[in-house]
Short mmCIF file of C-alpha atoms in Angstrom, two decimals:
data_model
loop_
_atom_site.label_atom_id
_atom_site.label_comp_id
_atom_site.label_asym_id
_atom_site.label_seq_id
_atom_site.Cartn_x
_atom_site.Cartn_y
_atom_site.Cartn_z
CA UNK A 1 -158.40 -32.04 -145.06
CA UNK A 2 -162.42 -30.38 -146.40
CA UNK A 3 -165.73 -29.57 -145.18
CA UNK A 4 -164.72 -25.84 -143.37
CA UNK A 5 -167.75 -25.17 -140.93
CA UNK A 6 -168.82 -20.65 -140.95
CA UNK A 7 -166.00 -19.57 -139.45
CA UNK A 8 -163.71 -21.40 -140.89
CA UNK A 9 -163.04 -24.09 -138.70
CA UNK A 10 -164.29 -27.25 -139.50
CA UNK A 11 -166.38 -28.87 -136.46
CA UNK A 12 -163.13 -31.59 -135.88
CA UNK A 13 -160.59 -28.96 -135.00
CA UNK A 14 -162.94 -27.37 -133.07
CA UNK A 15 -162.67 -29.75 -130.99
CA UNK A 16 -159.51 -31.26 -131.03
CA UNK A 17 -159.09 -27.28 -130.03
CA UNK A 18 -161.02 -27.88 -126.88
CA UNK A 19 -159.11 -30.91 -125.92
CA UNK A 20 -155.20 -29.57 -127.39
CA UNK A 21 -156.59 -26.74 -123.73
CA UNK A 22 -158.04 -29.32 -121.66
CA UNK A 23 -154.34 -30.97 -121.79
CA UNK A 24 -152.38 -27.63 -121.53
CA UNK A 25 -154.47 -26.84 -118.55
CA UNK A 26 -153.40 -29.97 -116.52
CA UNK A 27 -149.56 -29.43 -117.10
CA UNK A 28 -147.66 -27.20 -114.65
CA UNK A 29 -145.27 -25.70 -116.88
CA UNK A 30 -142.25 -28.47 -117.14
CA UNK A 31 -145.43 -30.04 -118.75
CA UNK A 32 -146.10 -32.48 -116.91
CA UNK A 33 -149.92 -33.41 -116.35
CA UNK A 34 -150.24 -32.41 -112.45
CA UNK A 35 -153.69 -34.75 -111.96
CA UNK A 36 -154.20 -38.39 -112.12
CA UNK A 37 -154.18 -39.73 -115.60
CA UNK A 38 -158.09 -41.21 -116.89
CA UNK A 39 -157.90 -44.69 -117.63
CA UNK A 40 -159.94 -46.46 -119.97
CA UNK A 41 -161.56 -49.82 -119.70
CA UNK A 42 -162.71 -52.40 -122.46
CA UNK A 43 -162.62 -55.64 -123.34
CA UNK A 44 -160.16 -57.13 -126.40
CA UNK A 45 -161.02 -61.20 -125.26
CA UNK A 46 -165.15 -61.87 -124.51
CA UNK A 47 -165.89 -65.43 -123.98
CA UNK A 48 -168.78 -65.64 -127.32
CA UNK A 49 -170.39 -68.31 -129.18
CA UNK A 50 -167.93 -68.33 -131.55
CA UNK A 51 -165.77 -69.37 -128.02
CA UNK A 52 -163.63 -67.82 -126.29
CA UNK A 53 -162.46 -64.92 -128.59
CA UNK A 54 -159.40 -62.88 -129.39
CA UNK A 55 -159.06 -58.79 -129.70
CA UNK A 56 -155.89 -57.99 -128.46
CA UNK A 57 -153.54 -58.57 -131.07
CA UNK A 58 -155.56 -55.03 -132.64
CA UNK A 59 -154.91 -53.14 -129.55
CA UNK A 60 -151.65 -54.44 -128.92
CA UNK A 61 -150.45 -52.55 -132.19
CA UNK A 62 -148.23 -49.14 -131.98
CA UNK A 63 -146.22 -50.65 -129.51
CA UNK A 64 -142.41 -50.74 -128.73
CA UNK A 65 -142.11 -52.77 -125.35
CA UNK A 66 -144.05 -55.71 -124.62
CA UNK A 67 -144.56 -57.27 -121.51
CA UNK A 68 -146.29 -60.95 -121.73
CA UNK A 69 -146.29 -62.32 -118.04
CA UNK A 70 -146.35 -65.97 -117.93
CA UNK A 71 -147.25 -68.19 -115.33
CA UNK A 72 -150.32 -70.21 -113.13
CA UNK A 73 -153.74 -68.80 -112.17
CA UNK A 74 -153.04 -67.71 -108.85
CA UNK A 75 -149.84 -66.21 -109.55
CA UNK A 76 -150.19 -61.85 -109.25
CA UNK A 77 -150.89 -61.31 -113.05
CA UNK A 78 -153.11 -59.40 -112.49
CA UNK A 79 -152.22 -58.03 -109.63
CA UNK A 80 -148.89 -56.63 -110.71
CA UNK A 81 -150.33 -54.73 -114.12
CA UNK A 82 -153.17 -53.21 -111.46
CA UNK A 83 -149.82 -51.25 -109.13
CA UNK A 84 -147.81 -50.41 -112.62
CA UNK A 85 -150.74 -48.84 -114.17
CA UNK A 86 -151.84 -47.35 -110.77
CA UNK A 87 -148.51 -45.84 -109.77
CA UNK A 88 -148.41 -44.63 -113.63
CA UNK A 89 -151.61 -42.54 -114.00
CA UNK A 90 -151.11 -41.54 -111.31
CA UNK A 91 -148.54 -39.63 -112.14
CA UNK A 92 -150.56 -38.55 -114.96
CA UNK A 93 -150.09 -41.02 -117.39
CA UNK A 94 -153.26 -41.35 -119.58
CA UNK A 95 -153.96 -46.34 -119.59
CA UNK A 96 -156.06 -48.73 -121.42
CA UNK A 97 -156.81 -51.10 -118.95
CA UNK A 98 -158.01 -54.65 -121.14
CA UNK A 99 -160.45 -56.01 -119.30
CA UNK A 100 -160.97 -59.93 -118.30
CA UNK A 101 -164.02 -61.88 -119.86
CA UNK A 102 -163.70 -64.79 -117.11
CA UNK A 103 -162.79 -62.85 -113.54
CA UNK A 104 -165.01 -59.08 -113.32
CA UNK A 105 -162.18 -58.62 -110.76
CA UNK A 106 -158.86 -59.21 -113.16
CA UNK A 107 -157.24 -57.16 -115.93
CA UNK A 108 -155.67 -59.18 -118.80
CA UNK A 109 -153.78 -55.76 -119.82
CA UNK A 110 -152.27 -52.81 -119.06
CA UNK A 111 -151.75 -49.66 -121.98
CA UNK A 112 -149.44 -46.90 -121.15
CA UNK A 113 -149.85 -45.45 -124.83
CA UNK A 114 -148.72 -41.50 -124.33
CA UNK A 115 -145.54 -44.32 -123.36
CA UNK A 116 -145.86 -47.31 -125.67
CA UNK A 117 -145.52 -49.65 -123.30
CA UNK A 118 -147.80 -52.90 -122.48
CA UNK A 119 -148.32 -55.66 -119.90
CA UNK A 120 -150.50 -57.97 -121.21
CA UNK A 121 -151.37 -61.49 -119.60
CA UNK A 122 -149.46 -64.33 -122.11
CA UNK A 123 -150.90 -67.86 -121.07
CA UNK A 124 -154.23 -69.17 -122.60
CA UNK A 125 -156.73 -68.54 -124.41
CA UNK A 126 -155.20 -65.46 -124.50
CA UNK A 127 -152.09 -66.14 -127.67
CA UNK A 128 -150.10 -63.33 -128.09
CA UNK A 129 -148.11 -63.90 -131.06
CA UNK A 130 -144.09 -61.99 -130.78
CA UNK A 131 -143.56 -59.84 -134.13
CA UNK A 132 -139.98 -59.27 -132.07
CA UNK A 133 -138.84 -61.10 -129.45
CA UNK A 134 -136.88 -59.18 -127.39
CA UNK A 135 -136.48 -56.10 -129.51
CA UNK A 136 -140.37 -55.70 -128.98
CA UNK A 137 -141.67 -58.64 -126.31
CA UNK A 138 -140.30 -59.54 -122.77
CA UNK A 139 -141.25 -62.95 -121.12
CA UNK A 140 -141.61 -62.79 -117.74
CA UNK A 141 -141.99 -65.71 -116.20
CA UNK A 142 -143.33 -65.76 -112.89
CA UNK A 143 -143.84 -69.61 -111.98
CA UNK A 144 -140.71 -68.27 -111.60
CA UNK A 145 -141.71 -67.61 -108.35
CA UNK A 146 -144.13 -71.41 -107.01
CA UNK A 147 -142.41 -73.89 -105.65
CA UNK A 148 -142.09 -76.56 -107.93
CA UNK A 149 -142.65 -79.54 -105.21
CA UNK A 150 -144.92 -78.41 -103.12
CA UNK A 151 -146.85 -78.22 -106.17
CA UNK A 152 -145.68 -81.76 -107.42
CA UNK A 153 -147.94 -83.33 -104.40
CA UNK A 154 -151.43 -81.38 -105.73
CA UNK A 155 -150.36 -83.02 -109.53
CA UNK A 156 -153.92 -84.96 -109.76
CA UNK A 157 -156.14 -82.07 -108.03
CA UNK A 158 -154.26 -79.11 -110.72
CA UNK A 159 -155.06 -81.83 -114.13
CA UNK A 160 -158.78 -82.55 -112.35
CA UNK A 161 -159.37 -78.99 -111.23
CA UNK A 162 -157.48 -77.54 -114.55
CA UNK A 163 -160.19 -80.75 -117.09
CA UNK A 164 -163.01 -78.80 -114.93
CA UNK A 165 -162.23 -75.65 -115.78
CA UNK A 166 -161.53 -76.50 -119.59
CA UNK A 167 -165.81 -77.91 -119.47
CA UNK A 168 -166.70 -75.97 -118.07
CA UNK A 169 -165.73 -72.94 -120.42
CA UNK A 170 -166.56 -75.19 -123.43
CA UNK A 171 -170.12 -75.74 -122.61
CA UNK A 172 -170.74 -72.15 -121.42
CA UNK A 173 -169.71 -71.25 -125.15
CA UNK A 174 -171.79 -74.34 -126.30
CA UNK A 175 -175.62 -72.60 -125.31
CA UNK A 176 -174.52 -69.91 -126.34
CA UNK A 177 -174.28 -70.50 -130.20
CA UNK A 178 -177.22 -72.49 -129.18
CA UNK A 179 -178.00 -69.30 -127.75
CA UNK A 180 -177.74 -68.07 -131.29
CA UNK A 181 -179.19 -69.39 -132.77
CA UNK A 182 -182.26 -69.09 -131.41
CA UNK A 183 -181.54 -65.07 -131.33
CA UNK A 184 -181.53 -65.34 -135.76
CA UNK A 185 -185.04 -67.02 -135.46
CA UNK A 186 -185.76 -63.32 -133.56
CA UNK A 187 -183.64 -61.30 -135.93
CA UNK A 188 -185.58 -62.61 -138.46
CA UNK A 189 -189.15 -61.78 -137.35
CA UNK A 190 -188.15 -58.19 -138.15
CA UNK A 191 -185.65 -58.28 -140.81
CA UNK A 192 -188.40 -59.97 -142.53
CA UNK A 193 -190.47 -56.60 -142.50
CA UNK A 194 -187.63 -54.10 -142.91
CA UNK A 195 -187.95 -51.12 -145.45
CA UNK A 196 -185.28 -51.80 -146.96
CA UNK A 197 -184.73 -48.54 -148.67
CA UNK A 198 -185.37 -46.45 -145.68
CA UNK A 199 -182.69 -48.77 -143.87
CA UNK A 200 -180.01 -47.19 -146.90
CA UNK A 201 -181.94 -43.92 -146.48
CA UNK A 202 -181.42 -43.63 -143.00
CA UNK A 203 -177.38 -44.65 -143.26
CA UNK A 204 -176.80 -42.42 -146.00
CA UNK A 205 -177.91 -39.38 -143.81
CA UNK A 206 -175.67 -40.07 -140.66
CA UNK A 207 -173.01 -40.60 -142.74
CA UNK A 208 -173.44 -37.25 -144.32
CA UNK A 209 -173.95 -36.31 -140.73
CA UNK A 210 -170.87 -37.65 -139.74
CA UNK A 211 -168.28 -37.51 -143.09
CA UNK A 212 -169.35 -34.88 -144.32
CA UNK A 213 -166.72 -33.26 -147.68
CA UNK A 214 -164.17 -34.36 -144.75
CA UNK A 215 -161.10 -36.20 -145.94
CA UNK A 216 -157.48 -36.75 -143.29
CA UNK A 217 -154.35 -37.33 -145.15
CA UNK A 218 -154.02 -39.84 -143.42
CA UNK A 219 -154.14 -43.23 -142.62
CA UNK A 220 -156.97 -44.24 -139.94
CA UNK A 221 -155.17 -45.82 -136.46
CA UNK A 222 -158.33 -48.81 -137.25
CA UNK A 223 -158.95 -50.15 -133.13
CA UNK A 224 -161.03 -53.59 -132.75
CA UNK A 225 -162.81 -54.03 -129.36
CA UNK A 226 -166.03 -55.47 -127.74
CA UNK A 227 -168.77 -53.17 -126.33
CA UNK A 228 -168.87 -55.77 -122.99
CA UNK A 229 -168.38 -59.44 -122.48
CA UNK A 230 -170.11 -61.43 -120.64
CA UNK A 231 -168.88 -63.08 -117.66
CA UNK A 232 -168.87 -65.12 -114.04
CA UNK A 233 -171.64 -62.28 -113.02
CA UNK A 234 -173.98 -61.64 -116.02
CA UNK A 235 -173.21 -59.19 -118.83
CA UNK A 236 -170.87 -56.11 -118.41
CA UNK A 237 -169.83 -53.19 -120.21
CA UNK A 238 -168.15 -49.17 -119.97
CA UNK A 239 -170.11 -47.16 -122.24
CA UNK A 240 -169.72 -44.76 -120.10
CA UNK A 241 -166.30 -44.75 -118.88
CA UNK A 242 -165.75 -45.20 -122.85
CA UNK A 243 -168.49 -42.62 -123.61
CA UNK A 244 -167.81 -39.79 -120.62
CA UNK A 245 -165.74 -36.98 -122.74
CA UNK A 246 -167.09 -37.40 -126.10
CA UNK A 247 -169.71 -34.38 -126.11
CA UNK A 248 -171.71 -36.26 -129.26
CA UNK A 249 -173.93 -39.29 -127.87
CA UNK A 250 -176.53 -41.37 -130.73
CA UNK A 251 -178.53 -44.10 -128.64
CA UNK A 252 -179.59 -46.86 -131.16
CA UNK A 253 -182.64 -47.94 -130.58
CA UNK A 254 -184.34 -51.01 -131.99
CA UNK A 255 -185.60 -53.98 -132.05
CA UNK A 256 -183.02 -57.60 -132.94
CA UNK A 257 -182.58 -57.83 -137.04
CA UNK A 258 -182.88 -54.02 -138.06
CA UNK A 259 -179.63 -53.51 -139.19
CA UNK A 260 -178.35 -51.71 -136.40
CA UNK A 261 -174.70 -53.56 -137.32
CA UNK A 262 -174.95 -53.81 -140.40
CA UNK A 263 -174.88 -49.73 -140.19
CA UNK A 264 -172.07 -49.23 -138.62
CA UNK A 265 -170.75 -50.97 -140.28
CA UNK A 266 -170.75 -48.77 -142.96
CA UNK A 267 -169.81 -46.44 -140.87
CA UNK A 268 -166.49 -47.09 -139.56
CA UNK A 269 -165.99 -48.42 -143.93
CA UNK A 270 -166.15 -45.22 -144.63
CA UNK A 271 -164.35 -43.26 -141.74
CA UNK A 272 -160.85 -45.60 -142.43
CA UNK A 273 -161.41 -44.24 -146.00
CA UNK A 274 -161.59 -41.04 -144.98
CA UNK A 275 -158.72 -41.92 -142.93
CA UNK A 276 -160.61 -40.70 -139.47
CA UNK A 277 -159.52 -42.92 -136.88
CA UNK A 278 -161.96 -45.32 -134.77
CA UNK A 279 -162.05 -47.93 -132.28
CA UNK A 280 -164.67 -50.22 -133.29
CA UNK A 281 -166.13 -52.02 -130.56
CA UNK A 282 -168.04 -55.56 -131.40
CA UNK A 283 -170.94 -57.75 -130.09
CA UNK A 284 -169.39 -59.35 -127.10
CA UNK A 285 -172.14 -61.89 -127.81
CA UNK A 286 -172.13 -61.88 -131.36
CA UNK A 287 -167.98 -60.67 -132.00
CA UNK A 288 -168.76 -61.11 -136.39
CA UNK A 289 -171.08 -57.70 -136.21
CA UNK A 290 -170.47 -54.10 -133.51
CA UNK A 291 -172.33 -52.91 -131.58
CA UNK A 292 -170.54 -49.31 -131.39
CA UNK A 293 -168.30 -47.34 -133.18
CA UNK A 294 -165.72 -44.31 -131.43
CA UNK A 295 -164.82 -41.96 -133.61
CA UNK A 296 -163.14 -39.53 -130.73
CA UNK A 297 -161.30 -36.52 -133.60
CA UNK A 298 -164.48 -35.84 -134.55
CA UNK A 299 -165.92 -36.11 -130.87
CA UNK A 300 -168.62 -38.82 -131.57
CA UNK A 301 -169.86 -42.16 -130.26
CA UNK A 302 -173.06 -44.21 -131.72
CA UNK A 303 -173.87 -46.44 -130.58
CA UNK A 304 -176.60 -49.92 -129.99
CA UNK A 305 -178.63 -49.22 -126.75
CA UNK A 306 -180.37 -52.05 -126.14
CA UNK A 307 -180.44 -55.19 -123.84
CA UNK A 308 -177.63 -55.88 -122.15
CA UNK A 309 -175.76 -52.65 -122.11
CA UNK A 310 -179.38 -50.25 -123.03
CA UNK A 311 -178.47 -46.03 -122.12
CA UNK A 312 -180.60 -43.33 -122.52
CA UNK A 313 -180.03 -39.49 -123.41
CA UNK A 314 -178.20 -37.88 -120.44
CA UNK A 315 -176.92 -34.56 -121.54
CA UNK A 316 -176.86 -32.24 -124.58
CA UNK A 317 -175.33 -33.49 -127.29
CA UNK A 318 -177.61 -37.00 -127.04
CA UNK A 319 -179.35 -38.56 -130.01
CA UNK A 320 -181.08 -41.06 -130.25
CA UNK A 321 -181.92 -43.37 -133.02
CA UNK A 322 -185.10 -45.62 -133.50
CA UNK A 323 -184.42 -48.21 -135.82
CA UNK A 324 -187.90 -49.82 -135.19
CA UNK A 325 -190.10 -46.69 -135.26
CA UNK A 326 -188.03 -45.56 -139.03
CA UNK A 327 -187.51 -48.64 -141.06
CA UNK A 328 -190.26 -51.06 -139.78
CA UNK A 329 -193.17 -51.73 -140.97
CA UNK A 330 -195.98 -50.25 -137.92
CA UNK A 331 -197.44 -53.39 -135.86
CA UNK A 332 -194.96 -55.97 -136.46
CA UNK A 333 -194.60 -55.98 -132.10
CA UNK A 334 -198.26 -55.71 -131.85
CA UNK A 335 -198.72 -58.73 -134.93
CA UNK A 336 -195.59 -61.16 -134.02
CA UNK A 337 -196.49 -61.08 -129.68
CA UNK A 338 -196.55 -64.39 -129.47
CA UNK A 339 -193.43 -65.33 -131.40
CA UNK A 340 -191.68 -62.38 -130.32
CA UNK A 341 -192.26 -63.12 -126.35
CA UNK A 342 -191.89 -67.03 -126.83
CA UNK A 343 -188.40 -65.95 -128.57
CA UNK A 344 -187.68 -64.09 -126.04
CA UNK A 345 -188.24 -66.27 -123.20
CA UNK A 346 -186.67 -69.18 -124.55
CA UNK A 347 -183.56 -66.85 -126.17
CA UNK A 348 -183.00 -65.39 -121.74
CA UNK A 349 -183.09 -68.64 -120.77
CA UNK A 350 -180.44 -70.59 -123.16
CA UNK A 351 -178.18 -66.96 -122.09
CA UNK A 352 -179.01 -67.59 -118.63
CA UNK A 353 -177.66 -71.91 -118.60
CA UNK A 354 -174.56 -69.77 -120.01
CA UNK A 355 -173.63 -67.47 -117.60
CA UNK A 356 -174.64 -70.20 -115.53
CA UNK A 357 -170.97 -72.32 -116.34
CA UNK A 358 -169.10 -69.15 -116.82
CA UNK A 359 -169.49 -68.27 -112.89
CA UNK A 360 -168.98 -71.92 -112.00
CA UNK A 361 -165.27 -71.98 -114.11
CA UNK A 362 -164.55 -68.91 -112.21
CA UNK A 363 -165.59 -70.53 -109.03
CA UNK A 364 -163.95 -73.95 -110.58
CA UNK A 365 -160.04 -71.51 -110.73
CA UNK A 366 -160.49 -70.21 -107.80
CA UNK A 367 -159.65 -73.70 -106.60
CA UNK A 368 -156.47 -73.74 -109.07
CA UNK A 369 -155.99 -70.23 -108.27
CA UNK A 370 -155.42 -71.27 -104.12
CA UNK A 371 -153.68 -73.88 -104.68
CA UNK A 372 -150.78 -72.51 -106.55
CA UNK A 373 -150.85 -68.93 -103.70
CA UNK A 374 -150.66 -71.19 -101.62
CA UNK A 375 -147.40 -72.88 -103.38
CA UNK A 376 -145.60 -68.21 -104.31
CA UNK A 377 -143.06 -66.32 -103.07
CA UNK A 378 -144.47 -63.12 -103.63
CA UNK A 379 -141.34 -61.58 -103.03
CA UNK A 380 -140.09 -63.46 -106.01
CA UNK A 381 -142.88 -61.49 -107.93
CA UNK A 382 -142.28 -57.97 -106.44
CA UNK A 383 -138.46 -58.11 -107.31
CA UNK A 384 -140.35 -59.19 -112.06
CA UNK A 385 -143.09 -56.44 -110.52
CA UNK A 386 -139.65 -54.18 -109.93
CA UNK A 387 -137.43 -55.13 -112.74
CA UNK A 388 -140.45 -54.27 -115.32
CA UNK A 389 -141.34 -50.56 -113.81
CA UNK A 390 -137.40 -50.42 -113.45
CA UNK A 391 -137.13 -50.50 -117.11
CA UNK A 392 -140.98 -48.98 -117.45
CA UNK A 393 -138.96 -45.76 -116.17
CA UNK A 394 -136.30 -45.78 -118.53
CA UNK A 395 -138.77 -45.64 -120.72
CA UNK A 396 -140.45 -43.17 -120.68
CA UNK A 397 -137.29 -41.20 -119.27
CA UNK A 398 -135.51 -41.40 -122.48
CA UNK A 399 -139.02 -39.56 -124.06
CA UNK A 400 -138.39 -36.48 -122.22
#
């Protein structure tokens, strides 16, 4: 590793030292954590302008055991994952919750990184391709708990509501796609008034500030996630949770089309080349764009801090980067004020319309869940949950 500070230690080593001290202080003499584990919240799937978009595979890589839950709506998948997750958090293990973008109260997965164990919802639209079925992935069929005869009586209603749910999602995606076309017009205004030389200078300045001469002699661990998601309740993100332990946060301010995503892509590429583990957070509206990078080995996050995930500095170490002020021709807002106002209103209206269809899909799914809940024997689900719990405990015991 290169790039040592004046005291002979790299900035990264200093940060890692802080993390190690905190970890040691949180353990008793037997090496067990005394305090509840921390939960990292994020989305790995999203309702986007390009349809349902999955980043699950990136976040499940490296697991030695993965339980894939099968079963219809209302079969208790989210409750099962939350229950097991809560137990291991209480034991002091850090968790990752993969939240559901179509239901604000549900999760689609839970990961216990220290045990290399995960549990995920494997029903549509979450397509999870097993790497080593049986050896790594284990299918758990919660459908064992339902009364097929009771469901058969409701067959017509199940088919009809399922079709309505699919149609609602498809309409939502088409509205998001229309909103993206409008947003492209919005971006074009600023794109045509950018100083690309200054944009390159800003990126190079950040590259130097972040990495200096640092290189790590290892392969980077790269995880792709979503900064936020369009949900039935509107836009949701977990920026405060994801950045709470980081001493340095960069808030990118600016306008649509001012090169924020392009800059983040260049920073991400450089981090990977230099061997830094990196969390790459995609835009929940357009997954081809990036909204945030977290490099925990450097103790920093840099993110697009504009609506709908707008935040402001609240602590020492927070810094604003204003791309509008730095690289856009002065007076652009004023010159194109009427055009910007019009396209902004059109975009917001189309997004509102799209969200309304997500809410409609949620209401329809709730009807479907009610049918399945009435046909479920949850003692069977509890038995399956206990089987998973026992196996995870066995894995933990073997790692001691």
